[in-house]
mmCIF file of N, CA and C in Angstrom:
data_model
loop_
_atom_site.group_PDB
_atom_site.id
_atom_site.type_symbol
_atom_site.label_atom_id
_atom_site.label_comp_id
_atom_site.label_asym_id
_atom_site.label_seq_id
_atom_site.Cartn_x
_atom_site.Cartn_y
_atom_site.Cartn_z
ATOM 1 N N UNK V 109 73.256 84.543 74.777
ATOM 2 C CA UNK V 109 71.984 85.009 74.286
ATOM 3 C C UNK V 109 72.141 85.435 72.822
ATOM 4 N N UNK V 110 71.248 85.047 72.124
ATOM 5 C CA UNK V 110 71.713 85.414 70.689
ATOM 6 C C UNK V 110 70.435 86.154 70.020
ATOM 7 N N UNK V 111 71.315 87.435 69.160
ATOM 8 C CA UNK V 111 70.318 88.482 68.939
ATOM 9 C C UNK V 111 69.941 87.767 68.019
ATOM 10 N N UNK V 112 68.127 87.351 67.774
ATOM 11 C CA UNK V 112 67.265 87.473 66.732
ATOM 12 C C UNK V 112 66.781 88.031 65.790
ATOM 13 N N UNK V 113 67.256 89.841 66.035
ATOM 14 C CA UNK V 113 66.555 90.887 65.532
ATOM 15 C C UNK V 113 66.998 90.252 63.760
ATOM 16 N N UNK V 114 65.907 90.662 62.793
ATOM 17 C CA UNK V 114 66.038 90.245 61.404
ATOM 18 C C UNK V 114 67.306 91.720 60.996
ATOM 19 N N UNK V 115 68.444 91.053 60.094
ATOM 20 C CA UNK V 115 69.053 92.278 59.859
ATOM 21 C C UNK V 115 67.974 93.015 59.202
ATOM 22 N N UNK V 116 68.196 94.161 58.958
ATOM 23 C CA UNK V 116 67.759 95.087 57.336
ATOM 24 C C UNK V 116 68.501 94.825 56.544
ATOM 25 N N UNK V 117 67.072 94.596 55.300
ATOM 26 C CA UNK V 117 67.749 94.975 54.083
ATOM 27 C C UNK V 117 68.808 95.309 53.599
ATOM 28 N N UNK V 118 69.895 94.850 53.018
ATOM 29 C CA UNK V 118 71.079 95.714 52.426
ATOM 30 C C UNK V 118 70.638 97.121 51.104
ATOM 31 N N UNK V 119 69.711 96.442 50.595
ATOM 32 C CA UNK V 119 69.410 96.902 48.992
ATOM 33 C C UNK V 119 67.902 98.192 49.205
ATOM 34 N N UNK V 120 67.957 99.315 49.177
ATOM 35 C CA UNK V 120 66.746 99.665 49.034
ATOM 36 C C UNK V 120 66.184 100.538 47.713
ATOM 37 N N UNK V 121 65.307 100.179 47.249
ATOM 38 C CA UNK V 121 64.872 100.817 45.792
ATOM 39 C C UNK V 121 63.873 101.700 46.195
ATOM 40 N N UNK V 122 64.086 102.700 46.167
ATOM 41 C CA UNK V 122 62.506 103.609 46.186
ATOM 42 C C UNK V 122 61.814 103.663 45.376
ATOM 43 N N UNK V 123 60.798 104.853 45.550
ATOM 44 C CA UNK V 123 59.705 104.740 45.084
ATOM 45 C C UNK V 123 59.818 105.303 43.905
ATOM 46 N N UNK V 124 58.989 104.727 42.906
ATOM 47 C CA UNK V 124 59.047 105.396 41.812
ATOM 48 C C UNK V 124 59.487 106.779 41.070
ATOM 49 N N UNK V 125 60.006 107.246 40.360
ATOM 50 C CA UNK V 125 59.679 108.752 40.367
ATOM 51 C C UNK V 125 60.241 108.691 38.333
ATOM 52 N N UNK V 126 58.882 109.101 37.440
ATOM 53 C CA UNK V 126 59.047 109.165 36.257
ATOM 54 C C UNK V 126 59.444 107.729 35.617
ATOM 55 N N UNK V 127 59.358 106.756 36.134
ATOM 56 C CA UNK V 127 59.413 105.642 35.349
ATOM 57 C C UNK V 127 61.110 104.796 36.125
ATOM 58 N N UNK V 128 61.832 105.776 36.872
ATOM 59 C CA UNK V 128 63.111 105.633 37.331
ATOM 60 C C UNK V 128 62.642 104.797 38.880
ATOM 61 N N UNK V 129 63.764 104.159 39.543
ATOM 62 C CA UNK V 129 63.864 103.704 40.452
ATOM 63 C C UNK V 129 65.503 104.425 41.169
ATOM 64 N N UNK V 130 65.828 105.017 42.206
ATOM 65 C CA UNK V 130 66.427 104.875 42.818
ATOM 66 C C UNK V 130 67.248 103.847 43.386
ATOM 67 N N UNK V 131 68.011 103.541 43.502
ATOM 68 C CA UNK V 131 68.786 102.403 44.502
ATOM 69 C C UNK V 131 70.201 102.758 45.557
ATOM 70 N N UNK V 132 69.859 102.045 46.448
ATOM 71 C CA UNK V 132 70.388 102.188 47.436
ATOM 72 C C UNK V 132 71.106 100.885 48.008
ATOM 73 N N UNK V 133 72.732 100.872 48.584
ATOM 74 C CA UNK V 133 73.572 99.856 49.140
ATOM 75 C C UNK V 133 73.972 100.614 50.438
ATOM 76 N N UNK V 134 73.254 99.247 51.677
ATOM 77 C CA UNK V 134 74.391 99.973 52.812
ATOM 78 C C UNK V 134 73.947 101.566 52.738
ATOM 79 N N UNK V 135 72.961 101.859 51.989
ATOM 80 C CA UNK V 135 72.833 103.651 52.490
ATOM 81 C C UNK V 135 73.724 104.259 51.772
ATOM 82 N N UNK V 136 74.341 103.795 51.073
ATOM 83 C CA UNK V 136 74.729 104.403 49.763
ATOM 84 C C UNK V 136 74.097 104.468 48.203
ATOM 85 N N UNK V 137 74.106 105.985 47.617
ATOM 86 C CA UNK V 137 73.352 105.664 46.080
ATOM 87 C C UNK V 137 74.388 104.849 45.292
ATOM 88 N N UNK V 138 73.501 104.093 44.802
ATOM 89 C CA UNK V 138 74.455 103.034 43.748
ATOM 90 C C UNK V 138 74.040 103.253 42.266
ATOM 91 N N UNK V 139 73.052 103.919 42.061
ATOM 92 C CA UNK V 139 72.148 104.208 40.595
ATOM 93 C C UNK V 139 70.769 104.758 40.823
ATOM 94 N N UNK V 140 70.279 104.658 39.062
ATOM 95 C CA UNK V 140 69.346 104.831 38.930
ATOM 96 C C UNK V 140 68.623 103.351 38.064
ATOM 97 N N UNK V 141 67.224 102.360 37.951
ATOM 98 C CA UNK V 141 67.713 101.774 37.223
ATOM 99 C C UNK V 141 66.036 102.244 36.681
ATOM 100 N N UNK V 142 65.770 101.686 35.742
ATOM 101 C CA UNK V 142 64.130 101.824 34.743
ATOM 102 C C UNK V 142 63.368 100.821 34.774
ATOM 103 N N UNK V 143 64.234 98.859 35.336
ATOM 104 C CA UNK V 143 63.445 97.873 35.266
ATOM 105 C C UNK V 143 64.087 96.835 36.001
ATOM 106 N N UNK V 144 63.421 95.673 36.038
ATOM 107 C CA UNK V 144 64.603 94.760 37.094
ATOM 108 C C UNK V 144 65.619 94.182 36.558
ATOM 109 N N UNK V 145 65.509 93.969 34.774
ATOM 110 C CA UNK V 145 66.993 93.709 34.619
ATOM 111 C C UNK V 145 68.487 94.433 34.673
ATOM 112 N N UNK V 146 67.718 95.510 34.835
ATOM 113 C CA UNK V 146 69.072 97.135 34.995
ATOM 114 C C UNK V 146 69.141 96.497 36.594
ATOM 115 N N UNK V 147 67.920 96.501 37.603
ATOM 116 C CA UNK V 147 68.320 96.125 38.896
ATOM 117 C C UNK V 147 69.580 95.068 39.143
ATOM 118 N N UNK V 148 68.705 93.729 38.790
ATOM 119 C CA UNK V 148 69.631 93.070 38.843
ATOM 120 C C UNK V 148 71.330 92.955 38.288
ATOM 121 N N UNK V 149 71.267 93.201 36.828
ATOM 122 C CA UNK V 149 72.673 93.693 36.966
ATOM 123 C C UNK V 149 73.891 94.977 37.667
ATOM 124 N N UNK V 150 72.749 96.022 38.260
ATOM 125 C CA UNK V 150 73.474 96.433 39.457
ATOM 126 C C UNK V 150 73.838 95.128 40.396
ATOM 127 N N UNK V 151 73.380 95.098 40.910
ATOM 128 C CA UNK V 151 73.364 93.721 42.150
ATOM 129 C C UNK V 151 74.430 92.972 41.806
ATOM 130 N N UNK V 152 74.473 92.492 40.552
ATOM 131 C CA UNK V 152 75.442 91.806 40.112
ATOM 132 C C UNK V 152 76.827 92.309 40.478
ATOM 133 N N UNK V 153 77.174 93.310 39.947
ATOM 134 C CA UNK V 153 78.279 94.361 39.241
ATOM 135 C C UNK V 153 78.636 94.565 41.232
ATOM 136 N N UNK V 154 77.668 95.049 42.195
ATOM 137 C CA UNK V 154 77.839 95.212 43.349
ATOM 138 C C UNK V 154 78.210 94.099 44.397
ATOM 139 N N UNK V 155 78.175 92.735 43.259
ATOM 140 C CA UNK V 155 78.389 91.554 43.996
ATOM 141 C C UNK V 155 77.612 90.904 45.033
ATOM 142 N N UNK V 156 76.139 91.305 45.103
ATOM 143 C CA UNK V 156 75.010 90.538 46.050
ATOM 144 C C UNK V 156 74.746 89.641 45.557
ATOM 145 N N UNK V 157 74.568 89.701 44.227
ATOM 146 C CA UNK V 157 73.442 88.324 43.376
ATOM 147 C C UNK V 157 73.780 87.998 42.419
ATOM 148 N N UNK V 158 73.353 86.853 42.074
ATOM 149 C CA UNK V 158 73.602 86.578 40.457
ATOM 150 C C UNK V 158 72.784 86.999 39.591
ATOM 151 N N UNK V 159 73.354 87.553 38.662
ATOM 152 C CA UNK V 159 72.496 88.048 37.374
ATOM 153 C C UNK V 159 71.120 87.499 37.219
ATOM 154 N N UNK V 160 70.840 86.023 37.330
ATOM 155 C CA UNK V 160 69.559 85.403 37.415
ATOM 156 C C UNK V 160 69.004 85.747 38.428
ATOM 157 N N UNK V 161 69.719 86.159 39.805
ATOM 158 C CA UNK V 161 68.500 86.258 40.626
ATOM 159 C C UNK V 161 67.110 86.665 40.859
ATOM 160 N N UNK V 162 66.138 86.524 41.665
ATOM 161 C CA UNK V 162 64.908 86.859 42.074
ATOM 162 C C UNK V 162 65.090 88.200 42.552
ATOM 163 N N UNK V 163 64.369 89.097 41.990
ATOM 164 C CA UNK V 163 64.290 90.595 42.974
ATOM 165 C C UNK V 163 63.164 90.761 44.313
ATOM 166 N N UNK V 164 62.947 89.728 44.323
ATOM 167 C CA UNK V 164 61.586 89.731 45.615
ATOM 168 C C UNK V 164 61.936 89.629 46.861
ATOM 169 N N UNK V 165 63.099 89.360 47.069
ATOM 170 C CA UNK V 165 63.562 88.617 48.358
ATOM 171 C C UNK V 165 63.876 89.786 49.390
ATOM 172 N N UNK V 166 63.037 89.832 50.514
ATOM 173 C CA UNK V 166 62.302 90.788 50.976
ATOM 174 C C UNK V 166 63.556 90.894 52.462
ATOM 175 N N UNK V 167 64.494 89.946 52.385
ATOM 176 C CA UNK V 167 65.864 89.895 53.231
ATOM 177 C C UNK V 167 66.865 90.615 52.417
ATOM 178 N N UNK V 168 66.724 90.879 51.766
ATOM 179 C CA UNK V 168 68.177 91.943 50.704
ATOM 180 C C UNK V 168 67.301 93.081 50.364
ATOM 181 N N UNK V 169 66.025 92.969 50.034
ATOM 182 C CA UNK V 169 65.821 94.314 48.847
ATOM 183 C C UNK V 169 64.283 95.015 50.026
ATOM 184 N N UNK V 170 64.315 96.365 50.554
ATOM 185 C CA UNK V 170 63.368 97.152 50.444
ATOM 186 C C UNK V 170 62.920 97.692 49.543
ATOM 187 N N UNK V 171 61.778 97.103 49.074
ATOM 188 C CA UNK V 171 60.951 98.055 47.807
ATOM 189 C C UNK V 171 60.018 98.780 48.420
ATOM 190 N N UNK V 172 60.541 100.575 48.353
ATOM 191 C CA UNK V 172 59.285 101.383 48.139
ATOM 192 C C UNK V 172 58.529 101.913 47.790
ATOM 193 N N UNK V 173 57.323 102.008 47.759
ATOM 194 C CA UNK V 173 56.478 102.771 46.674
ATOM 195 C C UNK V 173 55.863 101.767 45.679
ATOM 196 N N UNK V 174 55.906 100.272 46.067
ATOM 197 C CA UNK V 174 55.618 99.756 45.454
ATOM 198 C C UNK V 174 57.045 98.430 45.133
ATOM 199 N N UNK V 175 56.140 97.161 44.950
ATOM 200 C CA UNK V 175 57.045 95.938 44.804
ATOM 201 C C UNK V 175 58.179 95.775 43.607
ATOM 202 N N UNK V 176 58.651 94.976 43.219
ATOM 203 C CA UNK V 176 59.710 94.488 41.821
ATOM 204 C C UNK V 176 58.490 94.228 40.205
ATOM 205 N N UNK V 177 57.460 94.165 40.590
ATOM 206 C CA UNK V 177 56.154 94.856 39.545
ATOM 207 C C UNK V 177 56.106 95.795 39.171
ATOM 208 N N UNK V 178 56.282 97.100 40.148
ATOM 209 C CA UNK V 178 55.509 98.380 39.846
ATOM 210 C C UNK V 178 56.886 99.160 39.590
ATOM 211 N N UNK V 179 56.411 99.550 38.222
ATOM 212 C CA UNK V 179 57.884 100.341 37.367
ATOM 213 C C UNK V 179 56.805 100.550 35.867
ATOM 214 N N UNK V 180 56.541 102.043 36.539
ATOM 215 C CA UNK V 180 55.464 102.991 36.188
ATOM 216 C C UNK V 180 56.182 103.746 34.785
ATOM 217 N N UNK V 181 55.542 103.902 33.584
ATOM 218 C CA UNK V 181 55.966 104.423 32.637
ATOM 219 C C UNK V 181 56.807 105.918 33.046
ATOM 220 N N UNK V 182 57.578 106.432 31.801
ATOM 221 C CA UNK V 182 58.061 108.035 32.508
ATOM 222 C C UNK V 182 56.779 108.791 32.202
#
């Protein structure tokens, strides 16, 4: 019988707070970043993605408080 359940997310970014994003690996803090290219080169540096990657991909990354768009002035 083979489990279906979708894993979770590895990656979770919260919600906004002052223009900052939180991030999260595995439930560990990994940073703070201000936009998705700071994201993505976390990711990088953490070895999920390539520097080019897409931040949307809704199988690696929980975005809360809002999607890989919303990155609210401080």
């Amino acid at each position: 019988m083979n489990d279906e359940t979708p894993a979770r997310p590895r990656v979770v970014v919260e919600e906004p707070l002052d223009g900052r994003r939180r991030v999260r690996v595995d439930g560990e803090d990994v940073g703070v970043v201000v936009n998705p290219d700071e994201l993505r080169r976390l990711l990088t540096r953490a070895g999920l993605t390539a520097e080019d990657a897409p931040v949307d991909d809704p199988r690696l990354i929980d975005w809360q408080g809002g999607g890989p768009d919303d990155w609210p002035a401080a």
